[in-house]
GROMACS .gro file of C-alpha atoms in nm:
model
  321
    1UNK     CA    1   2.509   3.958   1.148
    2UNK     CA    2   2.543   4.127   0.767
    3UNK     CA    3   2.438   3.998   0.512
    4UNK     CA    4   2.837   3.980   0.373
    5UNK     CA    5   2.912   3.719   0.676
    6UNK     CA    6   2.650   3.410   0.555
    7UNK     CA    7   2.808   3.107   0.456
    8UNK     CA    8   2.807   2.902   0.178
    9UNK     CA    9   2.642   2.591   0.355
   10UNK     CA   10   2.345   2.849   0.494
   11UNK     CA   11   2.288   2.935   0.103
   12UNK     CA   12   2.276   2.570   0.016
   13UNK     CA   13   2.054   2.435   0.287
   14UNK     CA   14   1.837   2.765   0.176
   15UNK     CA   15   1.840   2.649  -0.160
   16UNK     CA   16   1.740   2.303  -0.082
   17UNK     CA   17   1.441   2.417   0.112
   18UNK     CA   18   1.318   2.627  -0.104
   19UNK     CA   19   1.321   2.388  -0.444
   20UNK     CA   20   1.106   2.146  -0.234
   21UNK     CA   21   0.961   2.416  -0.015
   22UNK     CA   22   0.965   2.146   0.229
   23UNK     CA   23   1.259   2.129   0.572
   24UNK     CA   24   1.201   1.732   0.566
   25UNK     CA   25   1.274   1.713   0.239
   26UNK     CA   26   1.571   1.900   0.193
   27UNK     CA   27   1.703   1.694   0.501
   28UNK     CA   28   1.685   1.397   0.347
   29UNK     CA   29   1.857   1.526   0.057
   30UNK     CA   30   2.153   1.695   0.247
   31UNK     CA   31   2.173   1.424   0.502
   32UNK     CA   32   2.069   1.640   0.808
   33UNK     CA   33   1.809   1.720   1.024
   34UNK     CA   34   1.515   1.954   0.992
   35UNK     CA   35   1.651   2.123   1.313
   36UNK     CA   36   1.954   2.134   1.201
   37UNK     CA   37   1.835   2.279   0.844
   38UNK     CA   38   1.578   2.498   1.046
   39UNK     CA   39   1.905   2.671   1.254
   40UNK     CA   40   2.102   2.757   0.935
   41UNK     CA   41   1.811   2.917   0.798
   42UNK     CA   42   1.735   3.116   1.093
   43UNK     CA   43   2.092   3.240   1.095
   44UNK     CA   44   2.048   3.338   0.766
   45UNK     CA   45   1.685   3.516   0.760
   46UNK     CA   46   1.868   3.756   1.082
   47UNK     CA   47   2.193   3.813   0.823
   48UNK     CA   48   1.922   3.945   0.594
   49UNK     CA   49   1.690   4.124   0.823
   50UNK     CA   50   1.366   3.970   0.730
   51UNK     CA   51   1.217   3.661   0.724
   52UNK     CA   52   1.231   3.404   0.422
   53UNK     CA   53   0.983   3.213   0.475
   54UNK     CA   54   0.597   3.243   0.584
   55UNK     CA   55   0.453   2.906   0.748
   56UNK     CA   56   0.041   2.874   0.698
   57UNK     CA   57  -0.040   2.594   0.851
   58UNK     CA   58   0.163   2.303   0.772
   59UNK     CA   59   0.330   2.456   0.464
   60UNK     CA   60   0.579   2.725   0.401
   61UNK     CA   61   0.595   2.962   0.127
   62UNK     CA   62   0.895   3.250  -0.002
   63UNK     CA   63   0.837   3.563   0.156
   64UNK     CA   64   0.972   3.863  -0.112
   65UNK     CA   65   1.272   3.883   0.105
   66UNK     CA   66   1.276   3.500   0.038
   67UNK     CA   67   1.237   3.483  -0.384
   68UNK     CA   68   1.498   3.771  -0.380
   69UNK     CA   69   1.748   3.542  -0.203
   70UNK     CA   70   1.643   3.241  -0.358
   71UNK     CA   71   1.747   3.406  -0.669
   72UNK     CA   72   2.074   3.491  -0.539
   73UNK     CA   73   2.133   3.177  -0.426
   74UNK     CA   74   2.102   2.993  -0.739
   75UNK     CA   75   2.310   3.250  -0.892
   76UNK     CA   76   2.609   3.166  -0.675
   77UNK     CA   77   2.534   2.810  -0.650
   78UNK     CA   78   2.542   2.799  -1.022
   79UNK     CA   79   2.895   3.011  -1.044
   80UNK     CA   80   3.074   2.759  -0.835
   81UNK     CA   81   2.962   2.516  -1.021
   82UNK     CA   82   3.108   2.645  -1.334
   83UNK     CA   83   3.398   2.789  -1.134
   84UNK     CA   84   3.493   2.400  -1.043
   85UNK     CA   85   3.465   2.281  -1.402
   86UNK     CA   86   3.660   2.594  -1.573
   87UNK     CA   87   3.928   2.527  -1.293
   88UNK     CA   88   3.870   2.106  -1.391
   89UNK     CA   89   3.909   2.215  -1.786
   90UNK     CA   90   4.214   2.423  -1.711
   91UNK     CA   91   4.448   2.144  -1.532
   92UNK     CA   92   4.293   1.906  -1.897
   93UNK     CA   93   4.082   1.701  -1.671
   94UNK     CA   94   3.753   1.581  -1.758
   95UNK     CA   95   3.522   1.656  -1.443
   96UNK     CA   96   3.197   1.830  -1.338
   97UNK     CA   97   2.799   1.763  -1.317
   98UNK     CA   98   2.571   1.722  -1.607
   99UNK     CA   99   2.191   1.703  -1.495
  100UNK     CA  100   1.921   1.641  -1.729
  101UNK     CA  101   1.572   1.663  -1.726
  102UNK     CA  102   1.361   1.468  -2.020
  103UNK     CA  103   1.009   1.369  -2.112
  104UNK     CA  104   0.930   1.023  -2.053
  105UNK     CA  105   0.849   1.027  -2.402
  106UNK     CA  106   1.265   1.073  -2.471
  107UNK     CA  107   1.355   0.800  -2.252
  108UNK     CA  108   1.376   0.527  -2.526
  109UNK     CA  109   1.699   0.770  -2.675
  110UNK     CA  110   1.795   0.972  -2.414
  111UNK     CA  111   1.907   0.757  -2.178
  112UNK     CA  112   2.133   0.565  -2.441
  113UNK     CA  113   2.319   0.904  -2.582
  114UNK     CA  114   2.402   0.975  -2.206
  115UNK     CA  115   2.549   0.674  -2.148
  116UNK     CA  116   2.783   0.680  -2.419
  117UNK     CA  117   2.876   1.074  -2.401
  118UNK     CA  118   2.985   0.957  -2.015
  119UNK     CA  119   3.152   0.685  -2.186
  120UNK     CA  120   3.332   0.907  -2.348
  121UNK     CA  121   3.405   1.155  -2.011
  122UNK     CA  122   3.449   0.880  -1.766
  123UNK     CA  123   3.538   1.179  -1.518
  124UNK     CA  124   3.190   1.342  -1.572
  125UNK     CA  125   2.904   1.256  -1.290
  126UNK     CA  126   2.561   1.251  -1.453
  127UNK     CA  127   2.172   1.241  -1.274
  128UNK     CA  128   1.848   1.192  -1.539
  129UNK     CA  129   1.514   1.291  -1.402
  130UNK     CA  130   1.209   1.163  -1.656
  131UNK     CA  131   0.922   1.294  -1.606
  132UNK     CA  132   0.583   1.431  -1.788
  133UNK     CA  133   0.536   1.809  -1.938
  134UNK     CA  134   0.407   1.971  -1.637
  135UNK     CA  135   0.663   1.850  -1.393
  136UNK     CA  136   0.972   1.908  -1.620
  137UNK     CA  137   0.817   2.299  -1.675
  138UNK     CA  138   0.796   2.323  -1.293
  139UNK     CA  139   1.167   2.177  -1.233
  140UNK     CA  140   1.268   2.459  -1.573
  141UNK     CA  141   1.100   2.760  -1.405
  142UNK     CA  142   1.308   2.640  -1.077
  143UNK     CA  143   1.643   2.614  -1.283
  144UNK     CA  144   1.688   2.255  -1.129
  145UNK     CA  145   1.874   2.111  -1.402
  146UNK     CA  146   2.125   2.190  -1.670
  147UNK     CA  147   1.947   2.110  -1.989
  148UNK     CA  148   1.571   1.981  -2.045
  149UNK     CA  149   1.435   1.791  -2.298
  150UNK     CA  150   1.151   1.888  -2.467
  151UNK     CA  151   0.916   1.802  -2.747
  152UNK     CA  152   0.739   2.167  -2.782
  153UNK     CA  153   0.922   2.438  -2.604
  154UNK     CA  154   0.711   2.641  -2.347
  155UNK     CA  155   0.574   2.934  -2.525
  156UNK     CA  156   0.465   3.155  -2.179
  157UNK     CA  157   0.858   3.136  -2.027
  158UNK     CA  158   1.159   3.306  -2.144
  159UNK     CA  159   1.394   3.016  -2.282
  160UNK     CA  160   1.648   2.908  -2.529
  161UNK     CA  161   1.513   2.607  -2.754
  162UNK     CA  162   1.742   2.438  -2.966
  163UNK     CA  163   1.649   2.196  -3.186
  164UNK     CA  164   1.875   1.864  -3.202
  165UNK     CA  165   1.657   1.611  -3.359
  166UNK     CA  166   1.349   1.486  -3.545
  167UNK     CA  167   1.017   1.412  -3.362
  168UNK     CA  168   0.749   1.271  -3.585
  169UNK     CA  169   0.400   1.201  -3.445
  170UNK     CA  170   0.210   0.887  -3.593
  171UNK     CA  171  -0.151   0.725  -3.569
  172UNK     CA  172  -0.125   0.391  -3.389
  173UNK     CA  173  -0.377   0.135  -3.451
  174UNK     CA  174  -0.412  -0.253  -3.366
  175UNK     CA  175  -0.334  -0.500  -3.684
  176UNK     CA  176  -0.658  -0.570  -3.718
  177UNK     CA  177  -0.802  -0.231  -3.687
  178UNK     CA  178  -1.065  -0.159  -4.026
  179UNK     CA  179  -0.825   0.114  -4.143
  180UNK     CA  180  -0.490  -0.047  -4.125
  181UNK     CA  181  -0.563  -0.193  -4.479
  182UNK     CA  182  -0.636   0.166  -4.684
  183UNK     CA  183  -0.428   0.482  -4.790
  184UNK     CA  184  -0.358   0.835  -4.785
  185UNK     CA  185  -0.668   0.839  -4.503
  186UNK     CA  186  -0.867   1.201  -4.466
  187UNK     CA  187  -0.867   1.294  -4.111
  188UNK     CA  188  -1.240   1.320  -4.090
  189UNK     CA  189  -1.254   0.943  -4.155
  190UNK     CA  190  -1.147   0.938  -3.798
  191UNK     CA  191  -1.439   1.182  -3.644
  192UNK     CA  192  -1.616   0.919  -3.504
  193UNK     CA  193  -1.339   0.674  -3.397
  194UNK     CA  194  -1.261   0.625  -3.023
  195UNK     CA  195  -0.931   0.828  -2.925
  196UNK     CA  196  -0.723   0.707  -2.666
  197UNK     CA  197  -0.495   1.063  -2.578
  198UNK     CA  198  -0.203   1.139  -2.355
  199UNK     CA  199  -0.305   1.372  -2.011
  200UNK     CA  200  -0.387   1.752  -2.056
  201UNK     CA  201  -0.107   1.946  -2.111
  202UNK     CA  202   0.110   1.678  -2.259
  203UNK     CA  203   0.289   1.810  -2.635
  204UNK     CA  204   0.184   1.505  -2.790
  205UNK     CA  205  -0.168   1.581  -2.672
  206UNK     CA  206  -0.175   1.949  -2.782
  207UNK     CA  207  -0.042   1.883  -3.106
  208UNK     CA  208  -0.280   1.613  -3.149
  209UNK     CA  209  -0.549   1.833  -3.084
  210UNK     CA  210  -0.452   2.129  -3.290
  211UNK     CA  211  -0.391   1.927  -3.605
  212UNK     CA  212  -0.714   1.785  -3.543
  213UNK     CA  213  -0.898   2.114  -3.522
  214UNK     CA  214  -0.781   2.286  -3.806
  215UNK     CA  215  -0.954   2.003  -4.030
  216UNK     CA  216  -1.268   2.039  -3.813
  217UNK     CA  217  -1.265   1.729  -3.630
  218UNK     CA  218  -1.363   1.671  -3.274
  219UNK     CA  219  -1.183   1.424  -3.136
  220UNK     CA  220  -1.377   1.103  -2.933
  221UNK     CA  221  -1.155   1.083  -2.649
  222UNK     CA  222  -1.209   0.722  -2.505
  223UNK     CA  223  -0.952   0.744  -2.241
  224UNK     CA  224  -0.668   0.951  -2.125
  225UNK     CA  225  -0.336   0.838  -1.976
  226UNK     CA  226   0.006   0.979  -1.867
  227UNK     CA  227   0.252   0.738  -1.997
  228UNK     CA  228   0.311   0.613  -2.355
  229UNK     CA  229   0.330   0.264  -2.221
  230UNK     CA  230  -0.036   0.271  -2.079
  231UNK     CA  231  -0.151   0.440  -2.417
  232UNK     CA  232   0.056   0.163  -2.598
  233UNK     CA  233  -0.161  -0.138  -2.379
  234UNK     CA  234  -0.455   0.042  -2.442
  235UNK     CA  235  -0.459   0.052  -2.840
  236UNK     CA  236  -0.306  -0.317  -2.869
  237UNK     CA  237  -0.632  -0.426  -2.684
  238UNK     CA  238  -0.809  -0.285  -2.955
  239UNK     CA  239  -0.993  -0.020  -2.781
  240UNK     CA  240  -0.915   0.302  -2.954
  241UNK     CA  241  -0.654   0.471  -3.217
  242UNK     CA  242  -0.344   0.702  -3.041
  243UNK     CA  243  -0.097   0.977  -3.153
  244UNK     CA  244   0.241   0.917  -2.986
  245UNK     CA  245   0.551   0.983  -3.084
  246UNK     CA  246   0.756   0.765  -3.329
  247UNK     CA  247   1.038   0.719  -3.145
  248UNK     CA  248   0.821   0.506  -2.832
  249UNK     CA  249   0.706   0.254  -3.047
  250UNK     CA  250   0.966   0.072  -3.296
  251UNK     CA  251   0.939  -0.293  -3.121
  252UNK     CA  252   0.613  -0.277  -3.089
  253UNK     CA  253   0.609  -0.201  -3.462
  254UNK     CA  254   0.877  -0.486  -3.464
  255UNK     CA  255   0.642  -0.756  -3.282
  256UNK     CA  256   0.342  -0.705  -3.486
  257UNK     CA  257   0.138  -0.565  -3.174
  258UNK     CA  258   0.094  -0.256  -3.341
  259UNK     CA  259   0.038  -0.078  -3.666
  260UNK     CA  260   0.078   0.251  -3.842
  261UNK     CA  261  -0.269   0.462  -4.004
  262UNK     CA  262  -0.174   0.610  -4.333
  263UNK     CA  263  -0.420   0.940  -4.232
  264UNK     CA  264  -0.335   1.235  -4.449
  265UNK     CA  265  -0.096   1.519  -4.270
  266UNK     CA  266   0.103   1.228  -4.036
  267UNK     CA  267   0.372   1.187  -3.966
  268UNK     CA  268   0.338   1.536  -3.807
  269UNK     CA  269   0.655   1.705  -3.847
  270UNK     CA  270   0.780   1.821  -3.504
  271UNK     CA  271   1.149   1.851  -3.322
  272UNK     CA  272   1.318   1.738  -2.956
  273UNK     CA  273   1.429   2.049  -2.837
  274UNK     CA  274   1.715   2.097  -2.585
  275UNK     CA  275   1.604   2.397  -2.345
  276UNK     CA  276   1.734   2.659  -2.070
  277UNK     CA  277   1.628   2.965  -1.948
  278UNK     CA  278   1.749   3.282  -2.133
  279UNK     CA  279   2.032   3.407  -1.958
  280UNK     CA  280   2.163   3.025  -1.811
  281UNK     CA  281   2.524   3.037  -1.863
  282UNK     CA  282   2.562   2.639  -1.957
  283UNK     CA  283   2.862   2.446  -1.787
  284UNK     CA  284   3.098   2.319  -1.985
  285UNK     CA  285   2.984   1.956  -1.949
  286UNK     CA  286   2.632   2.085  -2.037
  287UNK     CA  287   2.756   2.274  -2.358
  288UNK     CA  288   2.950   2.004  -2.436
  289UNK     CA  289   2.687   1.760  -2.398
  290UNK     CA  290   2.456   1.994  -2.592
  291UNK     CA  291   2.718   1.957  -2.927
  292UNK     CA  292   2.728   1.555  -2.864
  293UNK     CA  293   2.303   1.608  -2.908
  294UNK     CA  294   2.355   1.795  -3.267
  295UNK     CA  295   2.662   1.569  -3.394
  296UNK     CA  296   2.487   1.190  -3.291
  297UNK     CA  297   2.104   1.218  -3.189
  298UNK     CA  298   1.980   1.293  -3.603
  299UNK     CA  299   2.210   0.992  -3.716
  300UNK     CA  300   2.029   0.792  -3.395
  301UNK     CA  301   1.670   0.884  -3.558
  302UNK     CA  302   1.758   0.803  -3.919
  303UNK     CA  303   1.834   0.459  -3.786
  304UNK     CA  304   1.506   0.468  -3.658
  305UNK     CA  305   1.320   0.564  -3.902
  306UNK     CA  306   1.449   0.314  -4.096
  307UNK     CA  307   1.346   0.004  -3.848
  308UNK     CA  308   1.013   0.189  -3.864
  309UNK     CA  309   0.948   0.181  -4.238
  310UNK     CA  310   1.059  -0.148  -4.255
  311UNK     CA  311   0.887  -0.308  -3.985
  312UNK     CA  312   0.561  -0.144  -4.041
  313UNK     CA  313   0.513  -0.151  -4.443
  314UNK     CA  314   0.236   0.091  -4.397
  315UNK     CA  315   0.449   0.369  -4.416
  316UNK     CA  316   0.694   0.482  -4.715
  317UNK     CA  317   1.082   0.546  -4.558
  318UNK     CA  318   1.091   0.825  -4.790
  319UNK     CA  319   0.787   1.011  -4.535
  320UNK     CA  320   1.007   1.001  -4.208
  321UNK     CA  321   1.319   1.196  -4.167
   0.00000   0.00000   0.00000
């Protein structure tokens, strides 16, 4: 069978297969079973001539034949997609797909800009995945998603980064911590004071770490997590100081559990980027999402900021954005 007569459905099932590179998996998602998913593949490896996938042992992997059509498949996966919301725009109607990927670290905003842009587009079906750094870089060099959010856009992939908002990084401390009391701190002061620090790879981690290095400092890393909240628990028991971003800890701030270190050089001045691969032609849901990002999320941190300044008194409002 050519290539010309596969059908949509054997591109799809493909597709789903080959983002989890897993047949159970994509059954669960499409509602079928791995047989069934297993057939349609088939089918379509003989349309092509060669096989898609290689199976060592228990797991599968993209044959050339395979990335080549995976490719594809995205590619006219993606063009329907569009297709049905160009078609949608056309008749006036407000309809289509919007799926975001954030940091964890953007779920205390994110999720609350979403909901009122779909407030707005009642029409418009919406999915938010949250994860860490490394996961939402995998899902990006997949093209899983229309937009991701990002604190420090990947420098090793080919991508579109646009800047929407302000992302200061602070130094947490408990109350009762020694240097709450005292200003304008130098950052060697804090040579010799335990660390508690996000998980390798984290943005908040690496831009911890290069601020520290440039003023010579090796950090004391006292423990490591991969959520803000753990971090959070961590410093409010008093065991270490933490960089995190601003906008994870305002009622924290608010409740008195935590409190800000006036250390020379922080806030660090840093952005939430919106990203895509180069070359992503955005939906218009996603583009028009994208605009709703520029025109509300800076008023949404200025707000912030405020709450910040005012709950903490450690910090001047005039320092934050």
């Amino acid at each position: 069978m050519p290539i010309r007569y596969a059908t949509l459905h054997q591109f799809k099932i493909f597709d789903a297969v080959a983002r989890h590179m897993s047949f159970a998996r994509a059954a669960e998602e499409l509602h079928l079973t791995p047989p069934a998913l297993s057939i349609q593949v088939k089918q379509l490896a003989d349309a092509i001539g060669q096989p898609v996938f290689d199976q060592i042992g228990k797991k599968i992997y993209l044959t050339p034949a395979g990335e080549a059509l995976m490719s594809a498949s995205q590619d006219i996966l993606d063009r329907l997609e569009r297709l049905a919301q160009e078609l949608a725009a056309l008749q006036g109607l407000e309809k289509g797909r919007l799926k975001l990927a954030t940091l964890s670290t953007a779920k205390y905003f994110i999720p609350r800009l979403l909901g009122d842009f779909c407030a707005k587009h009642h029409g418009v079906e919406t999915s938010l995945f949250v994860g860490n750094r490394g996961i939402l870089l995998e899902r990006l060099a997949r093209n899983q998603d229309d937009l991701y959010i990002l604190g420090q856009p990947p420098a090793h992939m080919n991508v579109i980064a646009e800047p929407f908002s302000d992302n200061p990084l602070v130094v947490l401390a408990r109350p009762d911590h020694p240097l709450v009391s005292e200003k304008n701190i130098d950052p060697s002061r804090l040579r010799d004071v335990p660390f508690i620090l996000r998980e390798p790879g984290s943005g908040t981690r690496l831009a911890t770490e290069e601020f520290f290095e440039r003023h010579s400092v090796a950090l004391k890393t006292r423990m490591e997590f991969g959520s803000n909240e753990a971090v959070k628990q961590v410093v409010a028991s008093g065991l270490g100081v933490a960089v995190l971003s601003a906008s994870t800890i305002g009622a924290e701030l608010a409740t008195g559990e935590l409190a800000l270190l006036d250390v020379q050089g922080f806030p660090l001045e840093r952005k939430w980027y919106a990203v895509y691969p180069v070359g992503k032609q955005l939906t218009p849901v996603a583009r028009a999402f994208l605009e709703y990002l520029f025109a509300t999320a800076p008023a949404h941190w200025l707000a912030l900021s405020r709450a910040l300044a005012v709950s903490s008194g450690s910090i001047c409002p005039t320092t934050l954005p």
